[in-house]
CSV table of C-alpha atoms in Angstrom, one decimal:
chain,number,residue,atom,x,y,z
U,1,UNK,CA,5.9,37.6,66.8
U,2,UNK,CA,2.9,35.3,66.2
U,3,UNK,CA,4.4,33.8,63.0
U,4,UNK,CA,1.7,32.3,60.9
U,5,UNK,CA,-1.8,32.3,62.3
U,6,UNK,CA,-4.9,30.5,60.9
U,7,UNK,CA,-8.6,30.7,61.7
U,8,UNK,CA,-10.7,28.8,62.4
U,9,UNK,CA,-9.0,25.8,64.0
U,10,UNK,CA,-11.9,23.4,63.4
U,11,UNK,CA,-14.9,23.6,61.2
U,12,UNK,CA,-17.8,21.3,60.2
U,13,UNK,CA,-19.6,22.0,57.0
U,14,UNK,CA,-22.5,20.4,55.2
U,15,UNK,CA,-22.1,19.6,51.5
U,16,UNK,CA,-22.7,22.6,49.4
U,17,UNK,CA,-21.9,25.2,52.2
U,18,UNK,CA,-19.2,27.7,51.7
U,19,UNK,CA,-16.5,29.0,53.9
U,20,UNK,CA,-13.3,31.0,54.0
U,21,UNK,CA,-10.1,30.0,55.8
U,22,UNK,CA,-8.0,32.9,57.0
U,23,UNK,CA,-4.3,33.1,57.2
U,24,UNK,CA,-2.0,35.9,58.3
U,25,UNK,CA,1.8,36.2,58.8
U,26,UNK,CA,3.8,38.8,60.5
U,27,UNK,CA,7.3,37.9,59.2
U,28,UNK,CA,7.0,40.3,56.2
U,29,UNK,CA,7.3,37.3,53.8
U,30,UNK,CA,6.5,37.8,50.1
U,31,UNK,CA,5.3,34.2,49.4
U,32,UNK,CA,2.4,32.5,50.9
U,33,UNK,CA,0.9,29.0,50.4
U,34,UNK,CA,-2.2,26.9,51.0
U,35,UNK,CA,-1.7,23.1,51.4
U,36,UNK,CA,-4.0,20.3,52.3
U,37,UNK,CA,-2.9,17.2,54.1
U,38,UNK,CA,-4.9,13.9,54.0
U,39,UNK,CA,-4.2,11.0,56.4
U,40,UNK,CA,-1.0,9.2,55.7
U,41,UNK,CA,0.0,11.6,53.0
U,42,UNK,CA,2.3,14.5,52.5
U,43,UNK,CA,1.3,18.0,51.7
U,44,UNK,CA,-0.3,18.9,48.4
U,45,UNK,CA,-0.2,22.5,47.2
U,46,UNK,CA,-3.6,24.0,46.5
U,47,UNK,CA,-2.6,27.6,45.6
U,48,UNK,CA,0.3,29.9,46.2
U,49,UNK,CA,1.0,33.6,46.0
U,50,UNK,CA,4.6,34.4,45.1
U,51,UNK,CA,4.2,38.0,46.0
U,52,UNK,CA,1.4,40.5,46.8
U,53,UNK,CA,-1.0,40.8,43.9
U,54,UNK,CA,-0.3,37.5,42.4
U,55,UNK,CA,-1.8,34.0,42.8
U,56,UNK,CA,-1.1,30.7,41.0
U,57,UNK,CA,-2.6,27.3,41.0
U,58,UNK,CA,-0.8,24.4,42.7
U,59,UNK,CA,-1.3,20.7,42.3
U,60,UNK,CA,-4.9,20.5,43.5
U,61,UNK,CA,-6.7,23.8,42.9
U,62,UNK,CA,-10.2,22.5,41.9
U,63,UNK,CA,-13.0,23.6,44.2
U,64,UNK,CA,-10.9,26.4,45.8
U,65,UNK,CA,-10.3,30.0,45.3
U,66,UNK,CA,-7.8,32.3,47.0
U,67,UNK,CA,-7.3,36.0,47.7
U,68,UNK,CA,-4.0,37.7,48.6
U,69,UNK,CA,-5.6,40.5,50.5
U,70,UNK,CA,-2.3,42.3,51.3
U,71,UNK,CA,1.2,41.2,52.1
U,72,UNK,CA,0.2,39.8,55.4
U,73,UNK,CA,-3.1,37.9,54.5
U,74,UNK,CA,-3.9,35.1,52.2
U,75,UNK,CA,-7.4,33.5,52.4
U,76,UNK,CA,-8.7,30.2,50.9
U,77,UNK,CA,-12.4,29.9,50.0
U,78,UNK,CA,-14.5,26.8,49.4
U,79,UNK,CA,-17.5,27.9,47.4
U,80,UNK,CA,-19.4,24.7,47.6
U,81,UNK,CA,-17.9,22.2,50.0
U,82,UNK,CA,-17.7,18.5,49.1
U,83,UNK,CA,-16.9,15.5,51.3
U,84,UNK,CA,-13.7,15.1,49.3
U,85,UNK,CA,-12.5,18.4,50.8
U,86,UNK,CA,-12.4,16.9,54.3
U,87,UNK,CA,-8.8,17.5,55.2
U,88,UNK,CA,-6.4,19.5,57.3
U,89,UNK,CA,-5.4,22.7,55.7
U,90,UNK,CA,-2.1,24.5,56.3
U,91,UNK,CA,-1.0,27.9,55.4
U,92,UNK,CA,2.7,28.7,55.1
U,93,UNK,CA,4.9,31.6,54.2
U,94,UNK,CA,8.5,32.0,53.1
U,95,UNK,CA,11.0,34.5,51.6
U,96,UNK,CA,12.2,33.7,49.1
U,97,UNK,CA,9.8,31.0,47.8
U,98,UNK,CA,12.3,28.1,47.7
U,99,UNK,CA,13.7,28.6,51.2
U,100,UNK,CA,12.4,27.7,54.6
U,101,UNK,CA,8.6,27.7,54.9
U,102,UNK,CA,6.9,28.6,58.1
U,103,UNK,CA,3.6,26.9,58.9
U,104,UNK,CA,0.5,27.8,60.7
U,105,UNK,CA,-1.2,25.3,63.1
U,106,UNK,CA,-3.7,24.1,60.6
U,107,UNK,CA,-7.5,24.1,60.2
U,108,UNK,CA,-9.3,20.7,60.5
U,109,UNK,CA,-12.2,20.7,58.1
U,110,UNK,CA,-15.0,18.1,58.1
U,111,UNK,CA,-17.5,18.1,55.3
U,112,UNK,CA,-20.6,16.0,55.9
D,1,UNK,CA,2.8,14.8,42.0
D,2,UNK,CA,5.2,13.9,44.7
D,3,UNK,CA,8.9,14.4,44.2
D,4,UNK,CA,10.3,13.0,47.4
D,5,UNK,CA,9.6,9.6,48.7
D,6,UNK,CA,10.6,8.8,52.3
D,7,UNK,CA,11.7,5.4,53.4
D,8,UNK,CA,10.7,3.7,55.6
D,9,UNK,CA,7.1,4.8,56.0
D,10,UNK,CA,7.3,4.0,59.7
D,11,UNK,CA,10.1,3.4,62.1
D,12,UNK,CA,9.9,2.4,65.8
D,13,UNK,CA,13.1,2.4,67.9
D,14,UNK,CA,14.1,2.5,71.6
D,15,UNK,CA,15.0,5.7,73.2
D,16,UNK,CA,18.7,6.4,72.9
D,17,UNK,CA,19.1,4.6,69.6
D,18,UNK,CA,19.8,6.4,66.4
D,19,UNK,CA,17.1,6.8,63.7
D,20,UNK,CA,17.8,7.0,60.0
D,21,UNK,CA,15.3,7.9,57.4
D,22,UNK,CA,15.8,8.4,53.7
D,23,UNK,CA,14.4,10.5,50.9
D,24,UNK,CA,14.6,9.9,47.2
D,25,UNK,CA,13.6,12.4,44.5
D,26,UNK,CA,13.2,12.3,40.8
D,27,UNK,CA,14.5,15.5,39.2
D,28,UNK,CA,17.5,17.8,39.7
D,29,UNK,CA,17.1,20.2,42.7
D,30,UNK,CA,18.7,23.3,44.1
D,31,UNK,CA,17.8,22.5,47.8
D,32,UNK,CA,16.4,19.8,49.9
D,33,UNK,CA,14.7,20.4,53.2
D,34,UNK,CA,13.6,18.3,56.2
D,35,UNK,CA,10.6,19.1,58.3
D,36,UNK,CA,9.1,17.6,61.5
D,37,UNK,CA,5.4,17.4,62.3
D,38,UNK,CA,4.2,16.5,65.7
D,39,UNK,CA,0.8,14.9,65.8
D,40,UNK,CA,-1.9,17.4,65.1
D,41,UNK,CA,0.5,20.3,64.6
D,42,UNK,CA,1.9,22.3,61.7
D,43,UNK,CA,5.3,21.5,60.2
D,44,UNK,CA,8.5,22.8,61.6
D,45,UNK,CA,11.7,23.3,59.5
D,46,UNK,CA,14.7,21.3,60.7
D,47,UNK,CA,17.4,21.7,58.1
D,48,UNK,CA,18.1,22.8,54.5
D,49,UNK,CA,20.9,21.4,52.4
D,50,UNK,CA,21.9,22.8,49.1
D,51,UNK,CA,22.8,20.8,46.0
D,52,UNK,CA,26.5,21.7,46.3
D,53,UNK,CA,26.6,20.4,49.9
D,54,UNK,CA,27.1,16.8,50.9
D,55,UNK,CA,26.5,16.9,54.6
D,56,UNK,CA,25.1,19.2,57.2
D,57,UNK,CA,24.7,19.1,61.0
D,58,UNK,CA,22.4,20.7,63.4
D,59,UNK,CA,22.5,19.5,67.0
D,60,UNK,CA,21.6,15.8,67.0
D,61,UNK,CA,20.6,16.0,63.3
D,62,UNK,CA,22.8,15.0,60.4
D,63,UNK,CA,21.7,15.3,56.9
D,64,UNK,CA,23.5,13.9,53.8
D,65,UNK,CA,22.8,14.6,50.2
D,66,UNK,CA,23.9,12.4,47.2
D,67,UNK,CA,22.8,14.2,44.1
D,68,UNK,CA,24.2,11.4,41.9
D,69,UNK,CA,21.7,9.0,43.5
D,70,UNK,CA,19.1,11.7,44.0
D,71,UNK,CA,18.7,10.8,47.6
D,72,UNK,CA,19.1,12.2,51.1
D,73,UNK,CA,19.2,10.8,54.6
D,74,UNK,CA,18.3,12.2,57.9
D,75,UNK,CA,20.0,10.8,61.0
D,76,UNK,CA,18.8,11.6,64.5
D,77,UNK,CA,21.3,10.5,67.1
D,78,UNK,CA,20.5,9.6,70.7
D,79,UNK,CA,16.8,9.7,70.1
D,80,UNK,CA,14.4,11.0,72.7
D,81,UNK,CA,10.7,10.5,73.3
D,82,UNK,CA,10.2,14.1,72.1
D,83,UNK,CA,11.5,13.1,68.7
D,84,UNK,CA,8.3,11.0,68.1
D,85,UNK,CA,6.8,12.7,65.0
D,86,UNK,CA,6.5,12.5,61.3
D,87,UNK,CA,9.4,13.6,59.2
D,88,UNK,CA,9.0,15.0,55.7
D,89,UNK,CA,11.5,15.9,53.0
D,90,UNK,CA,10.8,18.6,50.5
D,91,UNK,CA,12.6,19.7,47.3
D,92,UNK,CA,12.2,22.9,45.4
D,93,UNK,CA,9.7,22.5,42.6
D,94,UNK,CA,8.9,24.3,39.3
D,95,UNK,CA,9.3,28.0,39.1
D,96,UNK,CA,11.2,28.2,42.4
D,97,UNK,CA,8.1,29.1,44.4
D,98,UNK,CA,7.0,25.7,45.3
D,99,UNK,CA,8.2,22.8,47.4
D,100,UNK,CA,7.4,19.3,46.5
D,101,UNK,CA,6.8,17.0,49.5
D,102,UNK,CA,7.2,13.4,50.2
D,103,UNK,CA,4.6,11.3,52.2
D,104,UNK,CA,6.7,11.2,55.3
D,105,UNK,CA,8.3,8.8,57.8
D,106,UNK,CA,6.4,8.2,61.0
D,107,UNK,CA,9.0,7.8,63.8
D,108,UNK,CA,8.0,6.4,67.2
D,109,UNK,CA,10.5,6.4,70.0
D,110,UNK,CA,9.7,3.8,72.7
D,111,UNK,CA,10.7,4.7,76.3
Protein backbone atom coordinates (compact mmCIF):
# COMPACT_ATOMS: atom_id res chain seq x y z
CA UNK A 1 0.00 0.00 0.00
CA UNK A 2 1.33 3.41 -0.97
CA UNK A 3 -0.78 5.25 1.62
CA UNK A 4 -1.22 8.90 0.61
CA UNK A 5 0.61 10.11 -2.47
CA UNK A 6 1.00 13.67 -3.71
CA UNK A 7 2.22 15.15 -6.97
CA UNK A 8 4.23 17.13 -7.73
CA UNK A 9 6.88 17.21 -4.99
CA UNK A 10 8.18 20.63 -5.97
CA UNK A 11 6.79 23.43 -8.09
CA UNK A 12 7.81 26.97 -8.95
CA UNK A 13 5.14 29.28 -10.31
CA UNK A 14 5.04 32.87 -11.42
CA UNK A 15 2.42 35.16 -9.96
CA UNK A 16 -0.86 34.68 -11.79
CA UNK A 17 -0.15 31.18 -13.04
CA UNK A 18 -2.44 28.31 -12.17
CA UNK A 19 -1.77 24.76 -11.11
CA UNK A 20 -3.41 21.70 -9.61
CA UNK A 21 -1.96 19.64 -6.79
CA UNK A 22 -2.96 16.00 -6.91
CA UNK A 23 -3.58 13.67 -3.98
CA UNK A 24 -4.60 10.03 -3.88
CA UNK A 25 -5.07 7.53 -1.06
CA UNK A 26 -5.42 3.77 -1.18
CA UNK A 27 -6.71 3.18 2.35
CA UNK A 28 -10.40 3.44 1.41
CA UNK A 29 -10.83 6.45 3.69
CA UNK A 30 -13.93 8.59 3.45
CA UNK A 31 -12.40 11.88 4.61
CA UNK A 32 -9.61 13.80 2.90
CA UNK A 33 -7.91 17.11 3.70
CA UNK A 34 -5.68 19.78 2.27
CA UNK A 35 -3.40 21.72 4.63
CA UNK A 36 -0.74 24.34 4.23
CA UNK A 37 2.24 24.68 6.51
CA UNK A 38 4.25 27.87 6.72
CA UNK A 39 7.66 28.11 8.43
CA UNK A 40 7.48 27.75 12.19
CA UNK A 41 3.75 27.19 12.16
CA UNK A 42 1.38 24.33 12.53
CA UNK A 43 -0.98 23.11 9.88
CA UNK A 44 -3.84 25.23 8.63
CA UNK A 45 -6.77 23.55 6.97
CA UNK A 46 -7.59 24.83 3.50
CA UNK A 47 -10.44 22.52 2.47
CA UNK A 48 -11.69 19.13 3.44
CA UNK A 49 -13.99 16.48 2.07
CA UNK A 50 -15.88 14.53 4.70
CA UNK A 51 -17.02 11.98 2.14
CA UNK A 52 -17.12 11.45 -1.61
CA UNK A 53 -19.23 14.14 -3.23
CA UNK A 54 -18.85 16.73 -0.48
CA UNK A 55 -16.31 19.49 0.13
CA UNK A 56 -16.15 22.19 2.79
CA UNK A 57 -14.02 25.21 3.53
CA UNK A 58 -11.46 25.12 6.27
CA UNK A 59 -9.63 27.94 7.98
CA UNK A 60 -7.86 29.45 4.93
CA UNK A 61 -9.82 28.66 1.73
CA UNK A 62 -9.35 31.96 -0.15
CA UNK A 63 -7.48 31.56 -3.43
CA UNK A 64 -8.05 27.80 -3.63
CA UNK A 65 -10.57 25.38 -5.06
CA UNK A 66 -10.88 21.64 -4.59
CA UNK A 67 -12.38 18.66 -6.34
CA UNK A 68 -13.16 15.29 -4.80
CA UNK A 69 -12.83 13.34 -8.00
CA UNK A 70 -13.75 10.00 -6.44
CA UNK A 71 -13.20 8.26 -3.13
CA UNK A 72 -9.46 7.98 -3.76
CA UNK A 73 -8.59 11.37 -5.20
CA UNK A 74 -8.78 14.93 -3.89
CA UNK A 75 -7.19 17.75 -5.86
CA UNK A 76 -6.34 21.33 -4.89
CA UNK A 77 -6.29 24.08 -7.50
CA UNK A 78 -4.68 27.49 -7.39
CA UNK A 79 -6.38 29.56 -10.09
CA UNK A 80 -4.10 32.59 -9.92
CA UNK A 81 -1.08 32.00 -7.75
CA UNK A 82 0.16 34.72 -5.40
CA UNK A 83 3.45 34.95 -3.45
CA UNK A 84 1.43 34.55 -0.23
CA UNK A 85 0.64 31.02 -1.36
CA UNK A 86 4.27 30.00 -1.14
CA UNK A 87 4.10 27.15 1.34
CA UNK A 88 4.29 23.41 1.83
CA UNK A 89 1.02 21.69 1.06
CA UNK A 90 0.00 18.43 2.69
CA UNK A 91 -2.83 16.12 1.81
CA UNK A 92 -4.21 13.75 4.44
CA UNK A 93 -6.94 11.16 4.79
CA UNK A 94 -8.76 9.55 7.70
CA UNK A 95 -11.76 7.44 8.63
CA UNK A 96 -13.65 8.60 10.50
CA UNK A 97 -12.78 12.26 10.31
CA UNK A 98 -11.76 12.83 13.90
CA UNK A 99 -9.46 9.83 14.17
CA UNK A 100 -5.87 9.35 13.01
CA UNK A 101 -4.96 11.25 9.89
CA UNK A 102 -2.46 9.83 7.40
CA UNK A 103 -0.33 12.32 5.53
CA UNK A 104 1.30 12.49 2.16
CA UNK A 105 4.92 13.65 1.76
CA UNK A 106 3.96 17.20 0.82
CA UNK A 107 4.33 19.56 -2.13
CA UNK A 108 6.73 22.48 -1.81
CA UNK A 109 5.37 25.43 -3.77
CA UNK A 110 7.26 28.63 -4.51
CA UNK A 111 5.39 31.52 -6.11
CA UNK A 112 7.60 34.25 -7.52
CA UNK B 1 -7.49 29.59 14.62
CA UNK B 2 -5.20 27.38 16.64
CA UNK B 3 -6.63 25.27 19.42
CA UNK B 4 -3.52 23.65 20.74
CA UNK B 5 -0.45 25.51 21.85
CA UNK B 6 2.72 23.55 22.45
CA UNK B 7 5.29 24.47 25.03
CA UNK B 8 8.21 24.86 24.74
CA UNK B 9 8.60 26.03 21.16
CA UNK B 10 12.05 24.41 21.06
CA UNK B 11 13.84 21.89 23.24
CA UNK B 12 17.42 20.66 23.04
CA UNK B 13 18.58 17.75 25.20
CA UNK B 14 21.34 15.15 25.35
CA UNK B 15 20.78 11.70 23.94
CA UNK B 16 19.50 9.39 26.62
CA UNK B 17 17.65 12.10 28.55
CA UNK B 18 13.88 12.33 28.75
CA UNK B 19 12.00 14.96 26.75
CA UNK B 20 8.73 16.47 27.89
CA UNK B 21 6.54 18.76 25.83
CA UNK B 22 3.16 20.19 26.65
CA UNK B 23 0.01 21.11 24.81
CA UNK B 24 -2.77 23.37 26.00
CA UNK B 25 -6.13 23.79 24.33
CA UNK B 26 -9.10 26.08 24.71
CA UNK B 27 -12.38 24.21 24.25
CA UNK B 28 -13.68 20.82 25.31
CA UNK B 29 -12.50 17.92 23.19
CA UNK B 30 -13.26 14.30 22.43
CA UNK B 31 -9.72 13.30 21.46
CA UNK B 32 -6.21 14.68 21.49
CA UNK B 33 -3.51 13.37 19.20
CA UNK B 34 0.26 13.77 18.95
CA UNK B 35 2.13 13.69 15.65
CA UNK B 36 5.81 13.80 14.69
CA UNK B 37 7.27 15.57 11.67
CA UNK B 38 10.80 14.90 10.57
CA UNK B 39 12.40 17.74 8.64
CA UNK B 40 10.92 18.07 5.18
CA UNK B 41 8.52 15.17 5.63
CA UNK B 42 4.84 14.62 6.23
CA UNK B 43 3.39 14.14 9.69
CA UNK B 44 3.24 10.74 11.32
CA UNK B 45 0.67 9.82 13.96
CA UNK B 46 2.14 8.85 17.33
CA UNK B 47 -0.71 8.40 19.76
CA UNK B 48 -4.35 9.30 20.35
CA UNK B 49 -5.82 9.79 23.81
CA UNK B 50 -9.54 10.11 24.40
CA UNK B 51 -11.16 12.57 26.77
CA UNK B 52 -12.06 9.81 29.25
CA UNK B 53 -8.45 8.58 29.43
CA UNK B 54 -5.80 10.09 31.68
CA UNK B 55 -2.66 8.35 30.51
CA UNK B 56 -1.55 6.26 27.58
CA UNK B 57 1.70 4.53 26.67
CA UNK B 58 3.24 3.47 23.40
CA UNK B 59 6.79 2.17 23.53
CA UNK B 60 8.97 5.02 24.83
CA UNK B 61 6.08 7.48 24.62
CA UNK B 62 3.83 8.43 27.50
CA UNK B 63 0.94 10.84 27.03
CA UNK B 64 -1.15 12.33 29.79
CA UNK B 65 -4.35 14.30 29.51
CA UNK B 66 -5.83 16.63 32.12
CA UNK B 67 -9.21 17.80 30.86
CA UNK B 68 -9.76 20.02 33.91
CA UNK B 69 -6.66 22.02 32.96
CA UNK B 70 -7.20 21.54 29.23
CA UNK B 71 -3.67 20.31 28.80
CA UNK B 72 -1.69 17.29 27.68
CA UNK B 73 1.94 16.28 27.91
CA UNK B 74 4.09 14.02 25.77
CA UNK B 75 7.06 12.34 27.42
CA UNK B 76 9.73 10.62 25.35
CA UNK B 77 11.98 8.50 27.52
CA UNK B 78 15.60 7.58 26.79
CA UNK B 79 15.75 9.91 23.78
CA UNK B 80 17.63 8.96 20.63
CA UNK B 81 19.06 11.01 17.77
CA UNK B 82 16.24 9.69 15.59
CA UNK B 83 13.73 11.46 17.86
CA UNK B 84 14.95 14.80 16.50
CA UNK B 85 11.79 16.22 14.91
CA UNK B 86 8.92 18.60 15.44
CA UNK B 87 6.04 17.37 17.56
CA UNK B 88 2.48 18.61 17.14
CA UNK B 89 -0.66 18.15 19.14
CA UNK B 90 -4.06 18.19 17.48
CA UNK B 91 -7.55 18.21 18.90
CA UNK B 92 -10.84 17.42 17.20
CA UNK B 93 -12.45 20.55 15.85
CA UNK B 94 -15.94 21.68 14.85
CA UNK B 95 -18.18 19.22 13.07
CA UNK B 96 -15.99 16.23 13.98
CA UNK B 97 -14.26 16.32 10.59
CA UNK B 98 -11.45 18.65 11.41
CA UNK B 99 -8.37 18.58 13.59
CA UNK B 100 -7.09 21.80 15.09
CA UNK B 101 -3.30 21.96 15.27
CA UNK B 102 -0.76 23.63 17.49
CA UNK B 103 2.41 25.29 16.18
CA UNK B 104 4.63 22.45 17.41
CA UNK B 105 7.67 21.85 19.58
CA UNK B 106 10.99 21.46 17.80
CA UNK B 107 13.02 18.77 19.59
CA UNK B 108 16.75 18.41 19.02
CA UNK B 109 18.61 15.45 20.48
CA UNK B 110 22.33 16.08 20.82
CA UNK B 111 24.65 13.06 20.53
